[in-house]
mmCIF file of C-alpha atoms and ligand atoms in Angstrom:
data_model
loop_
_atom_site.group_PDB
_atom_site.id
_atom_site.type_symbol
_atom_site.label_atom_id
_atom_site.label_comp_id
_atom_site.label_asym_id
_atom_site.label_seq_id
_atom_site.Cartn_x
_atom_site.Cartn_y
_atom_site.Cartn_z
ATOM 1 C CA MET A 1 -144.837 -69.258 -78.164
ATOM 2 C CA ALA A 2 -146.286 -67.433 -81.161
ATOM 3 C CA MET A 3 -147.186 -70.314 -83.402
ATOM 4 C CA ALA A 4 -150.526 -69.029 -84.679
ATOM 5 C CA ALA A 5 -151.091 -68.880 -88.424
ATOM 6 C CA SER A 6 -151.378 -65.108 -88.214
ATOM 7 C CA ALA A 7 -147.869 -64.868 -86.777
ATOM 8 C CA LYS A 8 -146.521 -66.895 -89.652
ATOM 9 C CA LEU A 9 -148.253 -64.683 -92.207
ATOM 10 C CA ASN A 10 -146.933 -61.574 -90.481
ATOM 11 C CA THR A 11 -143.404 -62.841 -90.930
ATOM 12 C CA LEU A 12 -144.022 -63.718 -94.512
ATOM 13 C CA SER A 13 -145.482 -60.384 -95.460
ATOM 14 C CA SER A 14 -142.512 -58.427 -94.115
ATOM 15 C CA SER A 15 -140.027 -60.186 -96.327
ATOM 16 C CA GLN A 16 -138.973 -60.398 -99.874
ATOM 17 C CA TRP A 17 -140.616 -63.029 -102.087
ATOM 18 C CA ILE A 18 -138.880 -64.989 -104.761
ATOM 19 C CA ALA A 19 -141.118 -67.880 -105.583
ATOM 20 C CA HIS A 20 -144.534 -69.305 -105.057
ATOM 21 C CA ASN A 21 -145.644 -72.662 -103.807
ATOM 22 C CA SER A 22 -149.135 -73.933 -103.452
ATOM 23 C CA PHE A 23 -151.160 -76.176 -101.201
ATOM 24 C CA SER A 24 -154.743 -77.358 -100.845
ATOM 25 C CA PRO A 25 -156.393 -75.722 -97.843
ATOM 26 C CA ARG A 26 -158.459 -78.787 -96.964
ATOM 27 C CA ARG A 27 -158.189 -82.128 -98.644
ATOM 28 C CA GLY A 28 -161.209 -82.686 -100.891
ATOM 29 C CA SER A 29 -162.794 -79.334 -100.004
ATOM 30 C CA SER A 30 -162.011 -77.632 -103.271
ATOM 31 C CA SER A 31 -160.074 -78.191 -106.435
ATOM 32 C CA ARG A 32 -158.820 -74.587 -106.290
ATOM 33 C CA ARG A 33 -155.270 -74.277 -105.050
ATOM 34 C CA VAL A 34 -154.092 -71.399 -102.932
ATOM 35 C CA SER A 35 -150.719 -69.819 -103.588
ATOM 36 C CA LEU A 36 -148.407 -68.859 -100.797
ATOM 37 C CA PRO A 37 -145.078 -67.124 -101.242
ATOM 38 C CA ILE A 38 -141.831 -68.669 -100.027
ATOM 39 C CA ARG A 39 -139.468 -66.168 -98.554
ATOM 40 C CA ALA A 40 -135.754 -66.083 -99.139
ATOM 41 C CA SER A 41 -133.068 -64.048 -97.523
ATOM 42 C CA SER A 42 -131.303 -61.596 -99.812
ATOM 43 C CA TYR A 43 -128.147 -63.054 -98.240
ATOM 44 C CA GLN A 44 -128.894 -66.515 -99.655
ATOM 45 C CA HIS A 45 -125.650 -66.933 -101.628
ATOM 46 C CA GLU A 46 -123.505 -65.482 -98.862
ATOM 47 C CA LEU A 47 -125.099 -67.732 -96.223
ATOM 48 C CA VAL A 48 -124.262 -70.833 -98.242
ATOM 49 C CA GLN A 49 -120.661 -69.650 -98.713
ATOM 50 C CA THR A 50 -120.245 -68.815 -95.014
ATOM 51 C CA ALA A 51 -121.600 -72.195 -93.924
ATOM 52 C CA LYS A 52 -119.312 -73.956 -96.409
ATOM 53 C CA SER A 53 -116.239 -72.106 -95.240
ATOM 54 C CA ILE A 54 -116.959 -72.944 -91.582
ATOM 55 C CA ALA A 55 -117.528 -76.578 -92.559
ATOM 56 C CA SER A 56 -114.184 -76.881 -94.336
ATOM 57 C CA PRO A 57 -112.062 -80.064 -94.083
ATOM 58 C CA GLY A 58 -109.952 -80.463 -90.951
ATOM 59 C CA ARG A 59 -111.451 -77.426 -89.224
ATOM 60 C CA GLY A 60 -114.092 -76.741 -86.590
ATOM 61 C CA ILE A 61 -115.399 -74.076 -84.224
ATOM 62 C CA LEU A 62 -113.843 -72.638 -81.079
ATOM 63 C CA ALA A 63 -116.762 -71.776 -78.779
ATOM 64 C CA ILE A 64 -115.828 -69.002 -76.342
ATOM 65 C CA ASP A 65 -119.273 -67.475 -75.981
ATOM 66 C CA GLU A 66 -119.648 -68.051 -72.243
ATOM 67 C CA SER A 67 -121.898 -65.417 -70.708
ATOM 68 C CA ASN A 68 -120.132 -63.113 -68.250
ATOM 69 C CA ALA A 69 -121.497 -65.192 -65.372
ATOM 70 C CA THR A 70 -120.180 -68.472 -66.808
ATOM 71 C CA CYS A 71 -116.846 -66.926 -67.798
ATOM 72 C CA GLY A 72 -116.634 -65.762 -64.195
ATOM 73 C CA LYS A 73 -116.898 -69.378 -63.028
ATOM 74 C CA ARG A 74 -114.054 -70.369 -65.351
ATOM 75 C CA LEU A 75 -111.885 -67.517 -64.105
ATOM 76 C CA ALA A 76 -112.726 -68.345 -60.478
ATOM 77 C CA SER A 77 -111.409 -71.888 -61.074
ATOM 78 C CA ILE A 78 -107.930 -70.359 -61.490
ATOM 79 C CA GLY A 79 -108.352 -67.746 -58.766
ATOM 80 C CA LEU A 80 -109.164 -64.722 -60.957
ATOM 81 C CA ASP A 81 -111.886 -62.130 -60.389
ATOM 82 C CA ASN A 82 -114.663 -61.810 -62.942
ATOM 83 C CA THR A 83 -113.653 -58.363 -64.280
ATOM 84 C CA GLU A 84 -113.849 -57.066 -67.842
ATOM 85 C CA VAL A 85 -110.051 -56.783 -67.877
ATOM 86 C CA ASN A 86 -109.602 -60.456 -66.948
ATOM 87 C CA ARG A 87 -112.223 -61.638 -69.448
ATOM 88 C CA GLN A 88 -110.526 -59.556 -72.149
ATOM 89 C CA ALA A 89 -107.078 -60.933 -71.242
ATOM 90 C CA TYR A 90 -108.346 -64.505 -71.448
ATOM 91 C CA ARG A 91 -110.124 -63.987 -74.767
ATOM 92 C CA GLN A 92 -107.064 -62.180 -76.154
ATOM 93 C CA LEU A 93 -104.920 -65.189 -75.289
ATOM 94 C CA LEU A 94 -107.315 -67.471 -77.187
ATOM 95 C CA LEU A 95 -108.011 -65.305 -80.219
ATOM 96 C CA THR A 96 -104.423 -64.279 -80.914
ATOM 97 C CA THR A 97 -102.995 -67.807 -80.829
ATOM 98 C CA PRO A 98 -100.592 -67.988 -83.797
ATOM 99 C CA GLY A 99 -101.580 -70.653 -86.341
ATOM 100 C CA LEU A 100 -105.097 -71.129 -84.944
ATOM 101 C CA GLY A 101 -106.730 -70.691 -88.362
ATOM 102 C CA GLU A 102 -105.230 -73.930 -89.604
ATOM 103 C CA TYR A 103 -107.596 -75.898 -87.354
ATOM 104 C CA ILE A 104 -110.332 -73.424 -86.451
ATOM 105 C CA SER A 105 -112.791 -72.080 -89.039
ATOM 106 C CA GLY A 106 -115.137 -70.115 -86.767
ATOM 107 C CA ALA A 107 -115.176 -68.634 -83.264
ATOM 108 C CA ILE A 108 -118.380 -68.014 -81.311
ATOM 109 C CA LEU A 109 -118.113 -64.875 -79.202
ATOM 110 C CA PHE A 110 -120.175 -63.323 -76.432
ATOM 111 C CA GLU A 111 -121.460 -59.811 -77.246
ATOM 112 C CA GLU A 112 -118.831 -58.154 -75.038
ATOM 113 C CA THR A 113 -116.017 -59.908 -76.952
ATOM 114 C CA LEU A 114 -117.441 -59.030 -80.390
ATOM 115 C CA TYR A 115 -116.879 -55.344 -79.601
ATOM 116 C CA GLN A 116 -113.563 -55.756 -77.728
ATOM 117 C CA SER A 117 -109.984 -55.211 -78.913
ATOM 118 C CA THR A 118 -106.559 -56.479 -77.904
ATOM 119 C CA THR A 119 -104.515 -54.390 -75.480
ATOM 120 C CA ASP A 120 -102.735 -53.035 -78.610
ATOM 121 C CA GLY A 121 -106.042 -51.790 -79.960
ATOM 122 C CA LYS A 122 -106.708 -54.355 -82.678
ATOM 123 C CA GLN A 123 -110.341 -55.467 -82.832
ATOM 124 C CA PHE A 124 -110.807 -59.146 -81.996
ATOM 125 C CA VAL A 125 -112.926 -59.479 -85.126
ATOM 126 C CA ASP A 126 -109.912 -58.381 -87.201
ATOM 127 C CA CYS A 127 -107.614 -60.843 -85.379
ATOM 128 C CA LEU A 128 -110.012 -63.607 -86.459
ATOM 129 C CA CYS A 129 -110.410 -62.461 -90.064
ATOM 130 C CA ASP A 130 -106.608 -62.270 -90.423
ATOM 131 C CA GLN A 131 -106.503 -66.002 -89.649
ATOM 132 C CA ASN A 132 -109.421 -66.819 -91.964
ATOM 133 C CA ILE A 133 -111.630 -67.567 -88.949
ATOM 134 C CA VAL A 134 -115.271 -66.493 -89.267
ATOM 135 C CA PRO A 135 -116.531 -64.446 -86.268
ATOM 136 C CA GLY A 136 -119.791 -65.673 -84.730
ATOM 137 C CA ILE A 137 -122.049 -64.384 -81.970
ATOM 138 C CA LYS A 138 -124.201 -65.965 -79.280
ATOM 139 C CA VAL A 139 -127.604 -64.301 -79.662
ATOM 140 C CA ASP A 140 -129.855 -66.134 -77.214
ATOM 141 C CA LYS A 141 -130.603 -64.533 -73.862
ATOM 142 C CA GLY A 142 -130.410 -67.681 -71.786
ATOM 143 C CA LEU A 143 -132.774 -70.159 -70.191
ATOM 144 C CA VAL A 144 -135.684 -69.493 -67.838
ATOM 145 C CA PRO A 145 -138.275 -71.843 -66.291
ATOM 146 C CA LEU A 146 -141.028 -72.965 -68.688
ATOM 147 C CA PRO A 147 -144.391 -72.592 -66.935
ATOM 148 C CA GLY A 148 -146.699 -75.584 -67.392
ATOM 149 C CA SER A 149 -143.821 -78.009 -67.935
ATOM 150 C CA ASN A 150 -142.128 -80.607 -65.791
ATOM 151 C CA ASN A 151 -139.510 -78.254 -64.268
ATOM 152 C CA GLU A 152 -138.098 -77.637 -67.742
ATOM 153 C CA SER A 153 -136.821 -74.451 -69.341
ATOM 154 C CA TRP A 154 -137.169 -72.361 -72.462
ATOM 155 C CA CYS A 155 -134.747 -70.055 -74.213
ATOM 156 C CA GLN A 156 -135.331 -66.292 -74.427
ATOM 157 C CA GLY A 157 -134.078 -63.810 -76.996
ATOM 158 C CA LEU A 158 -136.471 -63.450 -79.942
ATOM 159 C CA ASP A 159 -137.595 -59.913 -78.998
ATOM 160 C CA GLY A 160 -135.430 -57.412 -80.854
ATOM 161 C CA LEU A 161 -133.391 -60.211 -82.429
ATOM 162 C CA ALA A 162 -133.660 -58.840 -85.978
ATOM 163 C CA SER A 163 -132.185 -55.455 -85.084
ATOM 164 C CA ARG A 164 -129.507 -56.970 -82.842
ATOM 165 C CA SER A 165 -128.534 -59.377 -85.640
ATOM 166 C CA ALA A 166 -128.240 -56.526 -88.140
ATOM 167 C CA GLU A 167 -125.891 -54.713 -85.729
ATOM 168 C CA TYR A 168 -123.801 -57.856 -85.172
ATOM 169 C CA TYR A 169 -123.469 -58.271 -88.933
ATOM 170 C CA LYS A 170 -122.212 -54.665 -89.215
ATOM 171 C CA GLN A 171 -119.622 -55.446 -86.537
ATOM 172 C CA GLY A 172 -118.341 -58.405 -88.584
ATOM 173 C CA ALA A 173 -120.276 -61.417 -87.273
ATOM 174 C CA ARG A 174 -121.294 -63.865 -89.997
ATOM 175 C CA PHE A 175 -122.855 -66.636 -87.975
ATOM 176 C CA ALA A 176 -124.959 -66.939 -84.834
ATOM 177 C CA LYS A 177 -125.651 -69.408 -82.070
ATOM 178 C CA TRP A 178 -128.783 -70.122 -80.049
ATOM 179 C CA ARG A 179 -128.551 -72.812 -77.379
ATOM 180 C CA THR A 180 -131.638 -74.286 -75.847
ATOM 181 C CA VAL A 181 -131.759 -77.452 -73.767
ATOM 182 C CA VAL A 182 -133.864 -80.565 -73.379
ATOM 183 C CA SER A 183 -133.676 -82.605 -70.192
ATOM 184 C CA ILE A 184 -134.296 -86.368 -70.316
ATOM 185 C CA PRO A 185 -134.851 -86.885 -66.563
ATOM 186 C CA CYS A 186 -137.506 -84.115 -66.653
ATOM 187 C CA GLY A 187 -139.475 -85.900 -69.363
ATOM 188 C CA PRO A 188 -138.925 -84.295 -71.758
ATOM 189 C CA SER A 189 -142.484 -83.005 -72.036
ATOM 190 C CA ALA A 190 -144.058 -82.518 -75.469
ATOM 191 C CA LEU A 191 -144.426 -78.828 -74.571
ATOM 192 C CA ALA A 192 -140.710 -78.358 -73.833
ATOM 193 C CA VAL A 193 -139.652 -80.100 -77.048
ATOM 194 C CA LYS A 194 -142.086 -78.083 -79.171
ATOM 195 C CA GLU A 195 -141.032 -74.833 -77.543
ATOM 196 C CA ALA A 196 -137.334 -75.613 -78.050
ATOM 197 C CA ALA A 197 -137.902 -76.502 -81.712
ATOM 198 C CA TRP A 198 -140.096 -73.493 -82.466
ATOM 199 C CA GLY A 199 -137.703 -71.048 -80.786
ATOM 200 C CA LEU A 200 -134.758 -72.439 -82.751
ATOM 201 C CA ALA A 201 -136.676 -72.202 -86.016
ATOM 202 C CA ARG A 202 -137.782 -68.576 -85.467
ATOM 203 C CA TYR A 203 -134.236 -67.641 -84.488
ATOM 204 C CA ALA A 204 -132.829 -69.409 -87.555
ATOM 205 C CA ALA A 205 -135.187 -67.568 -89.932
ATOM 206 C CA ILE A 206 -134.388 -64.188 -88.336
ATOM 207 C CA SER A 207 -130.640 -64.859 -88.454
ATOM 208 C CA GLN A 208 -130.732 -65.769 -92.148
ATOM 209 C CA ASP A 209 -132.781 -62.673 -92.879
ATOM 210 C CA ASN A 210 -129.902 -60.632 -91.458
ATOM 211 C CA GLY A 211 -126.992 -62.428 -93.087
ATOM 212 C CA LEU A 212 -126.010 -64.669 -90.163
ATOM 213 C CA VAL A 213 -125.704 -68.441 -90.568
ATOM 214 C CA PRO A 214 -127.648 -69.889 -87.623
ATOM 215 C CA ILE A 215 -126.119 -72.648 -85.529
ATOM 216 C CA VAL A 216 -129.093 -74.712 -84.413
ATOM 217 C CA GLU A 217 -128.388 -76.161 -80.958
ATOM 218 C CA PRO A 218 -130.970 -78.112 -79.019
ATOM 219 C CA GLU A 219 -128.627 -79.560 -76.396
ATOM 220 C CA ILE A 220 -129.893 -82.796 -74.906
ATOM 221 C CA LEU A 221 -128.314 -82.635 -71.482
ATOM 222 C CA LEU A 222 -126.094 -85.475 -70.256
ATOM 223 C CA ASP A 223 -127.882 -85.485 -66.883
ATOM 224 C CA GLY A 224 -129.601 -88.748 -65.945
ATOM 225 C CA ASP A 225 -129.022 -92.492 -65.491
ATOM 226 C CA HIS A 226 -130.805 -93.578 -68.685
ATOM 227 C CA PRO A 227 -129.276 -95.935 -71.283
ATOM 228 C CA ILE A 228 -128.065 -94.808 -74.697
ATOM 229 C CA GLU A 229 -131.237 -96.153 -76.385
ATOM 230 C CA ARG A 230 -133.310 -93.614 -74.454
ATOM 231 C CA THR A 231 -131.055 -90.762 -75.589
ATOM 232 C CA LEU A 232 -131.453 -91.937 -79.178
ATOM 233 C CA GLU A 233 -135.238 -91.964 -78.838
ATOM 234 C CA VAL A 234 -135.310 -88.427 -77.391
ATOM 235 C CA ALA A 235 -132.782 -87.088 -79.914
ATOM 236 C CA GLU A 236 -134.845 -88.438 -82.813
ATOM 237 C CA LYS A 237 -137.967 -86.779 -81.425
ATOM 238 C CA VAL A 238 -136.227 -83.459 -80.843
ATOM 239 C CA TRP A 239 -134.557 -83.298 -84.261
ATOM 240 C CA SER A 240 -137.718 -84.286 -86.114
ATOM 241 C CA GLU A 241 -139.557 -81.381 -84.484
ATOM 242 C CA VAL A 242 -136.680 -79.007 -85.110
ATOM 243 C CA PHE A 243 -136.621 -79.823 -88.833
ATOM 244 C CA PHE A 244 -140.409 -79.641 -89.056
ATOM 245 C CA TYR A 245 -140.406 -76.067 -87.754
ATOM 246 C CA LEU A 246 -137.270 -75.064 -89.674
ATOM 247 C CA ALA A 247 -139.121 -76.065 -92.834
ATOM 248 C CA GLU A 248 -142.300 -74.255 -91.720
ATOM 249 C CA ASN A 249 -140.232 -71.104 -91.250
ATOM 250 C CA ASN A 250 -138.720 -71.479 -94.737
ATOM 251 C CA VAL A 251 -135.198 -71.720 -93.400
ATOM 252 C CA LEU A 252 -132.609 -72.451 -96.081
ATOM 253 C CA PHE A 253 -131.044 -75.770 -95.020
ATOM 254 C CA GLU A 254 -127.865 -75.148 -97.037
ATOM 255 C CA GLY A 255 -127.290 -72.042 -94.915
ATOM 256 C CA ILE A 256 -127.461 -73.511 -91.406
ATOM 257 C CA LEU A 257 -125.111 -75.490 -89.162
ATOM 258 C CA LEU A 258 -126.183 -77.920 -86.458
ATOM 259 C CA LYS A 259 -124.729 -78.238 -82.992
ATOM 260 C CA PRO A 260 -126.064 -81.485 -81.555
ATOM 261 C CA SER A 261 -125.050 -83.361 -78.456
ATOM 262 C CA MET A 262 -123.608 -86.781 -79.142
ATOM 263 C CA VAL A 263 -125.899 -89.704 -78.404
ATOM 264 C CA THR A 264 -124.465 -91.168 -75.186
ATOM 265 C CA PRO A 265 -125.870 -92.869 -72.085
ATOM 266 C CA GLY A 266 -126.857 -90.472 -69.257
ATOM 267 C CA ALA A 267 -123.874 -89.300 -67.195
ATOM 268 C CA GLU A 268 -125.056 -91.384 -64.217
ATOM 269 C CA HIS A 269 -125.777 -94.560 -66.181
ATOM 270 C CA LYS A 270 -124.031 -97.642 -64.796
ATOM 271 C CA GLU A 271 -122.026 -98.330 -67.934
ATOM 272 C CA LYS A 272 -119.934 -96.027 -70.097
ATOM 273 C CA ALA A 273 -120.169 -96.385 -73.867
ATOM 274 C CA SER A 274 -117.144 -96.745 -76.152
ATOM 275 C CA PRO A 275 -116.414 -94.137 -78.857
ATOM 276 C CA GLU A 276 -117.499 -96.729 -81.468
ATOM 277 C CA THR A 277 -120.890 -97.204 -79.785
ATOM 278 C CA ILE A 278 -121.404 -93.453 -79.384
ATOM 279 C CA ALA A 279 -120.491 -92.954 -83.050
ATOM 280 C CA LYS A 280 -122.882 -95.707 -84.143
ATOM 281 C CA TYR A 281 -125.865 -94.294 -82.223
ATOM 282 C CA THR A 282 -125.107 -90.684 -83.071
ATOM 283 C CA LEU A 283 -124.736 -91.351 -86.785
ATOM 284 C CA THR A 284 -127.915 -93.458 -86.753
ATOM 285 C CA MET A 285 -129.783 -90.497 -85.325
ATOM 286 C CA LEU A 286 -128.259 -88.058 -87.825
ATOM 287 C CA ARG A 287 -128.936 -90.287 -90.836
ATOM 288 C CA ARG A 288 -132.565 -90.709 -89.790
ATOM 289 C CA ARG A 289 -133.215 -87.041 -89.109
ATOM 290 C CA VAL A 290 -130.795 -84.670 -90.879
ATOM 291 C CA PRO A 291 -131.112 -83.946 -94.622
ATOM 292 C CA PRO A 292 -127.857 -84.060 -96.613
ATOM 293 C CA ALA A 293 -128.494 -80.436 -97.674
ATOM 294 C CA VAL A 294 -127.210 -79.371 -94.241
ATOM 295 C CA PRO A 295 -123.490 -78.633 -94.722
ATOM 296 C CA GLY A 296 -122.075 -79.117 -91.234
ATOM 297 C CA ILE A 297 -122.657 -80.945 -87.962
ATOM 298 C CA MET A 298 -120.559 -79.239 -85.298
ATOM 299 C CA PHE A 299 -120.844 -81.175 -82.039
ATOM 300 C CA LEU A 300 -120.806 -79.681 -78.550
ATOM 301 C CA SER A 301 -118.716 -81.418 -75.881
ATOM 302 C CA GLY A 302 -121.318 -81.230 -73.095
ATOM 303 C CA GLY A 303 -119.033 -82.112 -70.153
ATOM 304 C CA GLN A 304 -117.019 -84.904 -71.795
ATOM 305 C CA SER A 305 -113.282 -84.790 -71.148
ATOM 306 C CA GLU A 306 -111.116 -83.231 -73.836
ATOM 307 C CA VAL A 307 -109.825 -86.642 -74.943
ATOM 308 C CA GLU A 308 -113.281 -88.294 -74.885
ATOM 309 C CA ALA A 309 -114.770 -85.566 -77.062
ATOM 310 C CA THR A 310 -111.922 -85.957 -79.553
ATOM 311 C CA LEU A 311 -112.071 -89.769 -79.593
ATOM 312 C CA ASN A 312 -115.834 -89.736 -80.168
ATOM 313 C CA LEU A 313 -115.498 -87.281 -83.044
ATOM 314 C CA ASN A 314 -112.726 -89.378 -84.542
ATOM 315 C CA ALA A 315 -114.918 -92.509 -84.367
ATOM 316 C CA MET A 316 -117.667 -90.687 -86.275
ATOM 317 C CA ASN A 317 -115.260 -89.869 -89.084
ATOM 318 C CA GLN A 318 -114.041 -93.400 -89.750
ATOM 319 C CA SER A 319 -116.265 -93.650 -92.809
ATOM 320 C CA PRO A 320 -117.637 -90.947 -95.140
ATOM 321 C CA ASN A 321 -120.673 -88.964 -93.968
ATOM 322 C CA PRO A 322 -123.123 -86.898 -96.042
ATOM 323 C CA TRP A 323 -122.172 -83.836 -93.993
ATOM 324 C CA HIS A 324 -118.969 -82.329 -92.585
ATOM 325 C CA VAL A 325 -118.893 -83.846 -89.066
ATOM 326 C CA SER A 326 -116.816 -81.661 -86.789
ATOM 327 C CA PHE A 327 -116.589 -79.840 -83.455
ATOM 328 C CA SER A 328 -117.796 -76.672 -81.801
ATOM 329 C CA TYR A 329 -116.345 -77.263 -78.364
ATOM 330 C CA ALA A 330 -116.077 -74.877 -75.461
ATOM 331 C CA ARG A 331 -115.058 -76.919 -72.417
ATOM 332 C CA ALA A 332 -113.236 -79.589 -74.453
ATOM 333 C CA LEU A 333 -110.996 -76.964 -76.088
ATOM 334 C CA GLN A 334 -110.433 -74.651 -73.144
ATOM 335 C CA ASN A 335 -109.878 -76.779 -70.061
ATOM 336 C CA THR A 336 -106.119 -77.370 -70.349
ATOM 337 C CA VAL A 337 -105.605 -73.837 -71.696
ATOM 338 C CA LEU A 338 -107.085 -72.275 -68.560
ATOM 339 C CA LYS A 339 -105.148 -74.573 -66.241
ATOM 340 C CA THR A 340 -101.912 -73.741 -68.085
ATOM 341 C CA TRP A 341 -102.519 -70.009 -68.105
ATOM 342 C CA GLN A 342 -103.450 -69.484 -64.424
ATOM 343 C CA GLY A 343 -103.799 -65.771 -65.200
ATOM 344 C CA HIS A 344 -100.011 -65.226 -65.484
ATOM 345 C CA PRO A 345 -98.671 -63.273 -68.498
ATOM 346 C CA GLU A 346 -95.550 -65.475 -68.563
ATOM 347 C CA ASN A 347 -97.792 -68.529 -69.190
ATOM 348 C CA VAL A 348 -99.606 -67.078 -72.228
ATOM 349 C CA GLU A 349 -97.334 -68.735 -74.771
ATOM 350 C CA ALA A 350 -97.608 -72.168 -73.137
ATOM 351 C CA ALA A 351 -101.387 -71.780 -72.856
ATOM 352 C CA GLN A 352 -101.643 -70.871 -76.544
ATOM 353 C CA LYS A 353 -99.583 -73.957 -77.385
ATOM 354 C CA SER A 354 -101.993 -76.108 -75.393
ATOM 355 C CA LEU A 355 -104.914 -74.603 -77.331
ATOM 356 C CA LEU A 356 -103.154 -75.537 -80.559
ATOM 357 C CA VAL A 357 -102.623 -79.098 -79.283
ATOM 358 C CA ARG A 358 -106.386 -79.513 -78.700
ATOM 359 C CA ALA A 359 -107.350 -77.746 -81.920
ATOM 360 C CA LYS A 360 -104.983 -79.952 -83.914
ATOM 361 C CA ALA A 361 -106.227 -83.129 -82.190
ATOM 362 C CA ASN A 362 -109.820 -82.253 -83.117
ATOM 363 C CA SER A 363 -108.765 -81.305 -86.632
ATOM 364 C CA LEU A 364 -107.268 -84.791 -87.001
ATOM 365 C CA ALA A 365 -110.464 -86.272 -85.519
ATOM 366 C CA GLN A 366 -112.501 -84.386 -88.123
ATOM 367 C CA LEU A 367 -110.418 -86.185 -90.722
ATOM 368 C CA GLY A 368 -110.690 -89.521 -88.847
ATOM 369 C CA ARG A 369 -106.922 -89.633 -88.185
ATOM 370 C CA TYR A 370 -106.590 -88.993 -84.439
ATOM 371 C CA SER A 371 -104.859 -91.226 -81.902
ATOM 372 C CA ALA A 372 -104.967 -90.474 -78.148
ATOM 373 C CA GLU A 373 -101.352 -91.540 -77.684
ATOM 374 C CA GLY A 374 -99.379 -89.112 -75.528
ATOM 375 C CA GLU A 375 -102.415 -87.143 -74.278
ATOM 376 C CA SER A 376 -101.994 -85.579 -70.815
ATOM 377 C CA GLU A 377 -103.840 -86.767 -67.707
ATOM 378 C CA GLU A 378 -105.483 -83.327 -67.465
ATOM 379 C CA ALA A 379 -107.016 -83.773 -70.916
ATOM 380 C CA LYS A 380 -108.596 -87.065 -69.795
ATOM 381 C CA LYS A 381 -110.518 -85.520 -66.877
ATOM 382 C CA GLY A 382 -114.300 -85.362 -67.335
ATOM 383 C CA MET A 383 -115.997 -81.962 -66.942
ATOM 384 C CA PHE A 384 -119.607 -82.995 -66.421
ATOM 385 C CA VAL A 385 -121.508 -80.698 -64.028
ATOM 386 C CA LYS A 386 -125.027 -81.647 -62.978
ATOM 387 C CA GLY A 387 -127.597 -79.067 -64.181
ATOM 388 C CA TYR A 388 -124.893 -77.123 -66.079
ATOM 389 C CA THR A 389 -125.852 -73.650 -67.326
ATOM 390 C CA TYR A 390 -123.933 -71.885 -70.050
HETATM 391 P P1 13P B 401 -119.495 -77.279 -74.558
HETATM 392 O O1 13P B 401 -118.589 -77.812 -75.623
HETATM 393 O O2 13P B 401 -118.766 -76.835 -73.336
HETATM 394 O O3 13P B 401 -120.628 -78.236 -74.247
HETATM 395 O O4 13P B 401 -120.146 -75.940 -75.148
HETATM 396 C C1 13P B 401 -121.453 -75.821 -75.460
HETATM 397 C C2 13P B 401 -121.754 -74.581 -76.196
HETATM 398 O O5 13P B 401 -122.890 -74.380 -76.570
HETATM 399 C C3 13P B 401 -120.693 -73.605 -76.497
HETATM 400 O O6 13P B 401 -121.085 -72.669 -77.481
#
């Protein structure tokens, strides 16, 4: 973790300066004030516009940025091999769903998908733009063990991130995602929380410098038997550190999006919480930690069933919030779609319809107008997997 002052100055000196702020080096040591520049991305205006358009009423994000390994697990669940052709066929089904843009404002892609086309030769990025859906890209390189911690992990991907981001922008991406995790049963240790927060902040600054709106995602895993109060305590700690380092890295808050986990009891806790309780705790955490300058809160589903994730989002939108409170679901948008498709071309239309059903349900939940009446049994099945990797 490169948190030394020299690293910070290195970053500052390579950028463009628009303003100056000042601070006293040591309280009482001198009356002279030292000036330091604040950096700003030349994409500032565009970043704010992109974030606003993703956080538009009644819309949210379709997350289909599973790594090839994770996509392989999804395909295996319906008996398909993990080949590029099968991954492409599945992503084509999702991204060419007619009418998707009414409910979906952004789609997070894996690198392979960003450069892929439909079987007719149309780039996936163009399919998205035609539906007014902003293309996004997962830029982290996954989790590895964090030495010196309590069996926790850290997220790789900062090396070369600036040049990769510039290439992704050229290919049409306008936002990025970096997912790191915090585990409650493993502590979390102060080291793991600091590392997660610092990594997210460096990534966010680099993304903005290259025109990509960063989705900031410190996922607090559902694993554990702890009560909801413990999740709240950990979430408050994590988000306070994340915002501390975002500010230290001069990240423009109006040009980011958050992807938090909802505040729930651990998956193995003896009691389940109602959507109203989850909404109350989650909004308490957000109000205490997230400045209103942030345009959008796009929740992950984290192993909740499709219906649970939608009900919880709906409960959070029963009264006005300072931010756009919406979804960026992977599992909770794709589960029924996969089961309906089964890899058969004749099922594509039905699978696309089931994607629209989920997208519309979450759109209504974003507006606080969803009812679970008539939902299928499949959509009520939980998807929690212990120690889940993405
Ligand atoms: P889930 O909604 O499956 O938790 O997805 C998490 C994620 O980070 C997808 O981009």
